[in-house]
PDB file of C-alpha atoms in Angstrom:
ATOM      1  CA  CYS A  42     -80.761-119.865-121.338  1.00  0.00           C
ATOM      2  CA  ILE A  43     -78.958-118.271-118.571  1.00  0.00           C
ATOM      3  CA  ARG A  44     -82.252-117.367-116.588  1.00  0.00           C
ATOM      4  CA  ASP A  45     -83.721-120.446-116.447  1.00  0.00           C
ATOM      5  CA  SER A  46     -80.044-121.710-114.498  1.00  0.00           C
ATOM      6  CA  PHE A  47     -80.463-118.852-112.110  1.00  0.00           C
ATOM      7  CA  PRO A  48     -83.415-118.116-110.219  1.00  0.00           C
ATOM      8  CA  SER A  49     -84.312-114.446-108.673  1.00  0.00           C
ATOM      9  CA  ALA A  50     -83.364-113.889-105.231  1.00  0.00           C
ATOM     10  CA  GLY A  51     -84.675-109.982-105.107  1.00  0.00           C
ATOM     11  CA  THR A  52     -85.441-106.930-107.079  1.00  0.00           C
ATOM     12  CA  SER A  53     -82.793-105.991-109.043  1.00  0.00           C
ATOM     13  CA  TYR A  54     -82.038-102.227-109.992  1.00  0.00           C
ATOM     14  CA  PRO A  55     -80.058-100.514-112.669  1.00  0.00           C
ATOM     15  CA  VAL A  56     -76.209 -99.416-112.094  1.00  0.00           C
ATOM     16  CA  GLU A  57     -76.239 -96.001-110.496  1.00  0.00           C
ATOM     17  CA  GLU A  58     -72.255 -96.144-110.200  1.00  0.00           C
ATOM     18  CA  ARG A  59     -70.709 -93.730-112.752  1.00  0.00           C
ATOM     19  CA  ASN A  60     -68.404 -95.497-115.507  1.00  0.00           C
ATOM     20  CA  LEU A  61     -64.703 -95.955-113.939  1.00  0.00           C
ATOM     21  CA  ILE A  62     -62.928 -94.560-117.398  1.00  0.00           C
ATOM     22  CA  GLU A  63     -64.913 -91.868-116.822  1.00  0.00           C
ATOM     23  CA  GLU A  64     -64.368 -90.352-112.936  1.00  0.00           C
ATOM     24  CA  LEU A  65     -60.948 -90.834-113.236  1.00  0.00           C
ATOM     25  CA  GLU A  66     -61.237 -88.831-116.682  1.00  0.00           C
ATOM     26  CA  ASP A  67     -62.687 -86.273-114.441  1.00  0.00           C
ATOM     27  CA  ARG A  68     -60.840 -86.360-111.158  1.00  0.00           C
ATOM     28  CA  SER A  69     -57.326 -85.910-114.015  1.00  0.00           C
ATOM     29  CA  SER A  70     -58.488 -83.346-115.950  1.00  0.00           C
ATOM     30  CA  LYS A  71     -59.142 -81.591-111.451  1.00  0.00           C
ATOM     31  CA  TYR A  72     -55.755 -81.941-111.039  1.00  0.00           C
ATOM     32  CA  ASP A  73     -53.034 -79.506-110.064  1.00  0.00           C
ATOM     33  CA  TRP A  74     -50.170 -81.685-112.559  1.00  0.00           C
ATOM     34  CA  GLU A  75     -48.446 -78.076-113.063  1.00  0.00           C
ATOM     35  CA  ALA A  76     -47.809 -77.837-108.827  1.00  0.00           C
ATOM     36  CA  ALA A  77     -47.764 -81.182-108.150  1.00  0.00           C
ATOM     37  CA  LYS A  78     -44.257 -81.211-110.916  1.00  0.00           C
ATOM     38  CA  LYS A  79     -43.313 -78.205-108.769  1.00  0.00           C
ATOM     39  CA  ARG A  80     -43.714 -79.877-105.380  1.00  0.00           C
ATOM     40  CA  ALA A  81     -41.774 -82.821-106.961  1.00  0.00           C
ATOM     41  CA  LEU A  82     -39.018 -80.876-107.748  1.00  0.00           C
ATOM     42  CA  ALA A  83     -38.611 -79.770-104.698  1.00  0.00           C
ATOM     43  CA  ASP A  84     -39.016 -81.956-102.692  1.00  0.00           C
ATOM     44  CA  THR A  85     -36.065 -83.907-104.786  1.00  0.00           C
ATOM     45  CA  TRP A  86     -33.797 -82.425-102.248  1.00  0.00           C
ATOM     46  CA  LYS A  87     -35.002 -83.272 -99.104  1.00  0.00           C
ATOM     47  CA  ASN A  88     -34.894 -87.053 -99.262  1.00  0.00           C
ATOM     48  CA  GLN A  89     -30.922 -86.962-100.885  1.00  0.00           C
ATOM     49  CA  TRP A  90     -28.871 -88.165 -98.426  1.00  0.00           C
ATOM     50  CA  MET A  91     -26.037 -85.704 -97.303  1.00  0.00           C
ATOM     51  CA  ILE A  92     -23.500 -85.523 -94.670  1.00  0.00           C
ATOM     52  CA  ASN A  93     -23.372 -81.913 -92.779  1.00  0.00           C
ATOM     53  CA  LEU A  94     -19.756 -82.778 -92.154  1.00  0.00           C
ATOM     54  CA  PRO A  95     -17.213 -79.669 -89.698  1.00  0.00           C
ATOM     55  CA  PRO A  96     -14.753 -77.956 -91.053  1.00  0.00           C
ATOM     56  CA  ALA A  97     -10.860 -79.686 -90.543  1.00  0.00           C
ATOM     57  CA  VAL A  98      -9.992 -78.059 -87.250  1.00  0.00           C
ATOM     58  CA  GLN A  99      -6.273 -79.052 -88.617  1.00  0.00           C
ATOM     59  CA  HIS A 100      -4.540 -80.056 -91.598  1.00  0.00           C
ATOM     60  CA  LYS A 101      -3.686 -83.311 -92.083  1.00  0.00           C
ATOM     61  CA  ILE A 102      -2.242 -86.672 -94.122  1.00  0.00           C
ATOM     62  CA  TRP A 103      -2.912 -90.057 -95.066  1.00  0.00           C
ATOM     63  CA  TYR A 104      -2.447 -93.464 -97.074  1.00  0.00           C
ATOM     64  CA  ILE A 105      -5.261 -95.566 -99.267  1.00  0.00           C
ATOM     65  CA  ASP A 106      -4.100 -98.198 -99.723  1.00  0.00           C
ATOM     66  CA  PRO A 107      -5.858-100.037-102.351  1.00  0.00           C
ATOM     67  CA  THR A 108      -5.228-103.585-102.508  1.00  0.00           C
ATOM     68  CA  VAL A 109      -7.709-106.580-102.101  1.00  0.00           C
ATOM     69  CA  ASN A 110      -8.326-109.743-101.779  1.00  0.00           C
ATOM     70  CA  VAL A 111     -10.150-111.674-105.047  1.00  0.00           C
ATOM     71  CA  THR A 112     -12.346-113.708-103.683  1.00  0.00           C
ATOM     72  CA  GLN A 113     -13.673-115.244-106.902  1.00  0.00           C
ATOM     73  CA  ASP A 114     -12.147-114.942-109.949  1.00  0.00           C
ATOM     74  CA  VAL A 115     -13.633-111.812-112.688  1.00  0.00           C
ATOM     75  CA  LYS A 116     -14.242-111.115-116.341  1.00  0.00           C
ATOM     76  CA  ASP A 117     -13.893-108.675-118.694  1.00  0.00           C
ATOM     77  CA  ARG A 118     -17.011-108.924-121.372  1.00  0.00           C
ATOM     78  CA  GLN A 119     -15.402-111.368-123.441  1.00  0.00           C
ATOM     79  CA  GLY A 120     -14.322-114.155-120.889  1.00  0.00           C
ATOM     80  CA  ARG A 121     -10.871-113.415-120.546  1.00  0.00           C
ATOM     81  CA  THR A 122      -9.595-113.347-116.403  1.00  0.00           C
ATOM     82  CA  LEU A 123      -8.947-110.089-115.373  1.00  0.00           C
ATOM     83  CA  ALA A 124      -7.690-111.386-111.576  1.00  0.00           C
ATOM     84  CA  PHE A 125      -7.643-115.219-110.115  1.00  0.00           C
ATOM     85  CA  ALA A 126      -9.365-116.068-106.893  1.00  0.00           C
ATOM     86  CA  GLY A 127      -7.199-115.633-104.219  1.00  0.00           C
ATOM     87  CA  GLU A 128      -4.503-113.043-105.475  1.00  0.00           C
ATOM     88  CA  LYS A 129      -4.315-109.997-104.255  1.00  0.00           C
ATOM     89  CA  ILE A 130      -4.396-106.801-106.390  1.00  0.00           C
ATOM     90  CA  ASN A 131      -3.443-103.386-105.968  1.00  0.00           C
ATOM     91  CA  PRO A 132      -6.420-101.839-109.470  1.00  0.00           C
ATOM     92  CA  LEU A 133      -3.970 -98.554-109.361  1.00  0.00           C
ATOM     93  CA  SER A 134      -0.276-100.728-109.352  1.00  0.00           C
ATOM     94  CA  ARG A 135      -3.046-102.681-112.384  1.00  0.00           C
ATOM     95  CA  PHE A 136      -4.221 -99.936-114.187  1.00  0.00           C
ATOM     96  CA  PRO A 137      -2.429 -97.072-113.566  1.00  0.00           C
ATOM     97  CA  GLN A 138      -4.424 -93.346-113.384  1.00  0.00           C
ATOM     98  CA  LYS A 139      -4.045 -90.117-111.826  1.00  0.00           C
ATOM     99  CA  LEU A 140      -7.429 -89.461-109.935  1.00  0.00           C
ATOM    100  CA  THR A 141      -7.935 -86.601-108.562  1.00  0.00           C
ATOM    101  CA  ILE A 142     -11.124 -85.798-106.208  1.00  0.00           C
ATOM    102  CA  ILE A 143     -12.429 -82.206-104.581  1.00  0.00           C
ATOM    103  CA  ILE A 144     -14.278 -83.123-101.330  1.00  0.00           C
ATOM    104  CA  PHE A 145     -16.408 -80.097 -99.817  1.00  0.00           C
ATOM    105  CA  ASP A 146     -19.368 -78.298 -98.704  1.00  0.00           C
ATOM    106  CA  PRO A 147     -20.556 -75.430-100.700  1.00  0.00           C
ATOM    107  CA  MET A 148     -22.509 -73.876 -98.249  1.00  0.00           C
ATOM    108  CA  LYS A 149     -19.458 -72.563 -97.059  1.00  0.00           C
ATOM    109  CA  GLN A 150     -18.137 -70.154 -98.834  1.00  0.00           C
ATOM    110  CA  GLN A 151     -15.030 -70.173 -97.715  1.00  0.00           C
ATOM    111  CA  GLN A 152     -14.596 -73.796 -99.140  1.00  0.00           C
ATOM    112  CA  SER A 153     -16.272 -73.533-102.369  1.00  0.00           C
ATOM    113  CA  ASP A 154     -14.060 -71.089-103.325  1.00  0.00           C
ATOM    114  CA  TRP A 155     -11.038 -72.977-102.620  1.00  0.00           C
ATOM    115  CA  ALA A 156     -12.728 -76.485-104.059  1.00  0.00           C
ATOM    116  CA  VAL A 157     -12.804 -74.242-107.605  1.00  0.00           C
ATOM    117  CA  SER A 158      -9.462 -72.484-107.024  1.00  0.00           C
ATOM    118  CA  GLN A 159      -8.498 -76.666-106.225  1.00  0.00           C
ATOM    119  CA  TYR A 160     -10.144 -78.282-109.873  1.00  0.00           C
ATOM    120  CA  LYS A 161      -8.726 -75.115-111.568  1.00  0.00           C
ATOM    121  CA  LYS A 162      -5.413 -76.320-110.529  1.00  0.00           C
ATOM    122  CA  VAL A 163      -5.362 -79.953-111.700  1.00  0.00           C
ATOM    123  CA  LEU A 164      -7.928 -79.718-114.624  1.00  0.00           C
ATOM    124  CA  GLY A 165      -5.957 -80.975-117.366  1.00  0.00           C
ATOM    125  CA  SER A 166      -3.925 -83.723-115.358  1.00  0.00           C
ATOM    126  CA  GLY A 167      -6.508 -87.041-115.359  1.00  0.00           C
ATOM    127  CA  LYS A 168      -9.708 -87.037-114.151  1.00  0.00           C
ATOM    128  CA  VAL A 169     -11.814 -84.730-111.260  1.00  0.00           C
ATOM    129  CA  LEU A 170     -14.067 -85.628-109.629  1.00  0.00           C
ATOM    130  CA  PRO A 171     -15.329 -82.139-107.680  1.00  0.00           C
ATOM    131  CA  MET A 172     -18.131 -84.065-104.527  1.00  0.00           C
ATOM    132  CA  PHE A 173     -20.191 -82.233-102.232  1.00  0.00           C
ATOM    133  CA  THR A 174     -21.196 -83.034 -99.079  1.00  0.00           C
ATOM    134  CA  GLN A 175     -24.648 -81.743 -98.802  1.00  0.00           C
ATOM    135  CA  ILE A 176     -26.918 -78.428-100.644  1.00  0.00           C
ATOM    136  CA  ASN A 177     -29.852 -76.482 -99.351  1.00  0.00           C
ATOM    137  CA  SER A 178     -32.807 -78.508 -99.461  1.00  0.00           C
ATOM    138  CA  GLU A 179     -35.144 -75.730 -99.895  1.00  0.00           C
ATOM    139  CA  SER A 180     -32.958 -74.105-103.440  1.00  0.00           C
ATOM    140  CA  GLY A 181     -30.941 -77.300-104.271  1.00  0.00           C
ATOM    141  CA  TRP A 182     -31.512 -77.047-107.984  1.00  0.00           C
ATOM    142  CA  ASP A 183     -30.537 -73.962-108.554  1.00  0.00           C
ATOM    143  CA  ASP A 184     -27.152 -74.101-106.005  1.00  0.00           C
ATOM    144  CA  LEU A 185     -26.700 -76.433-108.695  1.00  0.00           C
ATOM    145  CA  ASN A 186     -26.486 -75.857-110.831  1.00  0.00           C
ATOM    146  CA  ALA A 187     -24.269 -72.777-109.726  1.00  0.00           C
ATOM    147  CA  LEU A 188     -21.744 -75.468-108.642  1.00  0.00           C
ATOM    148  CA  ARG A 189     -22.481 -77.302-112.769  1.00  0.00           C
ATOM    149  CA  THR A 190     -21.309 -73.875-114.351  1.00  0.00           C
ATOM    150  CA  LYS A 191     -18.508 -73.032-111.476  1.00  0.00           C
ATOM    151  CA  PHE A 192     -16.921 -77.011-112.770  1.00  0.00           C
ATOM    152  CA  ASP A 193     -17.997 -77.311-115.948  1.00  0.00           C
ATOM    153  CA  GLY A 194     -21.406 -79.381-115.914  1.00  0.00           C
ATOM    154  CA  LYS A 195     -19.101 -81.916-113.606  1.00  0.00           C
ATOM    155  CA  VAL A 196     -19.611 -81.527-110.111  1.00  0.00           C
ATOM    156  CA  PHE A 197     -20.829 -84.847-107.418  1.00  0.00           C
ATOM    157  CA  LYS A 198     -22.774 -85.508-104.981  1.00  0.00           C
ATOM    158  CA  ILE A 199     -20.731 -87.277-102.452  1.00  0.00           C
ATOM    159  CA  ASN A 200     -21.542 -90.883-101.643  1.00  0.00           C
ATOM    160  CA  LYS A 201     -21.115 -92.903 -97.727  1.00  0.00           C
ATOM    161  CA  GLU A 202     -19.310 -95.374 -99.605  1.00  0.00           C
ATOM    162  CA  ILE A 203     -16.474 -92.648-100.533  1.00  0.00           C
ATOM    163  CA  ILE A 204     -16.839 -91.268 -97.094  1.00  0.00           C
ATOM    164  CA  ASP A 205     -16.388 -94.243 -96.059  1.00  0.00           C
ATOM    165  CA  ARG A 206     -13.489 -96.002 -97.658  1.00  0.00           C
ATOM    166  CA  PHE A 207     -11.510 -92.829 -96.872  1.00  0.00           C
ATOM    167  CA  HIS A 208     -12.081 -91.845 -93.453  1.00  0.00           C
ATOM    168  CA  ILE A 209     -13.495 -88.816 -94.485  1.00  0.00           C
ATOM    169  CA  PHE A 210     -14.640 -86.843 -90.973  1.00  0.00           C
ATOM    170  CA  ALA A 211     -14.316 -83.273 -92.389  1.00  0.00           C
ATOM    171  CA  THR A 212     -13.981 -80.630 -95.114  1.00  0.00           C
ATOM    172  CA  PRO A 213     -12.781 -79.627 -96.850  1.00  0.00           C
ATOM    173  CA  VAL A 214     -10.394 -83.300 -97.932  1.00  0.00           C
ATOM    174  CA  LEU A 215      -8.818 -83.935-101.520  1.00  0.00           C
ATOM    175  CA  ILE A 216      -7.665 -86.913-102.935  1.00  0.00           C
ATOM    176  CA  SER A 217      -5.060 -87.977-105.128  1.00  0.00           C
ATOM    177  CA  THR A 218      -2.886 -90.872-106.641  1.00  0.00           C
ATOM    178  CA  VAL A 219       0.101 -91.630-105.818  1.00  0.00           C
ATOM    179  CA  GLY A 220       1.521 -94.746-107.067  1.00  0.00           C
ATOM    180  CA  ASP A 221       0.479 -97.253-105.244  1.00  0.00           C
ATOM    181  CA  ASN A 222      -1.899 -95.401-103.118  1.00  0.00           C
ATOM    182  CA  PHE A 223      -4.293 -92.791-102.426  1.00  0.00           C
ATOM    183  CA  LYS A 224      -3.125 -89.286-100.513  1.00  0.00           C
ATOM    184  CA  VAL A 225      -6.049 -88.270 -98.624  1.00  0.00           C
ATOM    185  CA  GLU A 226      -5.151 -84.780 -97.395  1.00  0.00           C
ATOM    186  CA  GLN A 227      -7.482 -82.686 -95.406  1.00  0.00           C
ATOM    187  CA  PHE A 228      -7.047 -78.698 -94.998  1.00  0.00           C
ATOM    188  CA  SER A 229      -8.013 -77.229 -91.893  1.00  0.00           C
ATOM    189  CA  GLU A 230     -10.082 -73.546 -92.441  1.00  0.00           C
ATOM    190  CA  GLY A 231      -6.262 -71.864 -92.088  1.00  0.00           C
ATOM    191  CA  ASP A 232      -4.764 -73.691 -95.117  1.00  0.00           C
ATOM    192  CA  LEU A 233      -7.499 -72.439 -96.914  1.00  0.00           C
ATOM    193  CA  LEU A 234      -7.254 -68.017 -96.578  1.00  0.00           C
ATOM    194  CA  VAL A 235      -3.976 -68.470 -98.055  1.00  0.00           C
TER     195      VAL A 235
END
């Protein structure tokens, strides 16, 4: 018998703690889940990476050559080699495509109007990606939904990689494919008035 194995070392008392399951159920029933959900939604935009770029003061155009040096063989899902290590490839020459990226700050009404105008001009001529740089963190969801309405549901938040890759330092910018290169065109505020 176990009682014989362990001699009594002192007085024992019955456990008076609440059952853990009951405690969790009680706390859960008192927690304001709706308020927590609202706080989480409100805080979403406060925790997003966004960038506040200045408005461009001059009109500029530059080109980006997307040629890369392949460091290891690149294969597709079927195991076919798409590119060999040591090879230099330009994805636009290998896989030609018509692409337009519209980068703008929707917190500046003039840029937002310009972006919608550019979107309507190029819609139907290849892939079009409207990208915003920042959004109001207090009204983020409402502002995003308004942008989605203007761009037929297709609007994206820009990321640091695109900013760095295309050397974006001001807005608005229009990026398009021209042959084997990307044409990056920055518009000044004066350009937007035309």
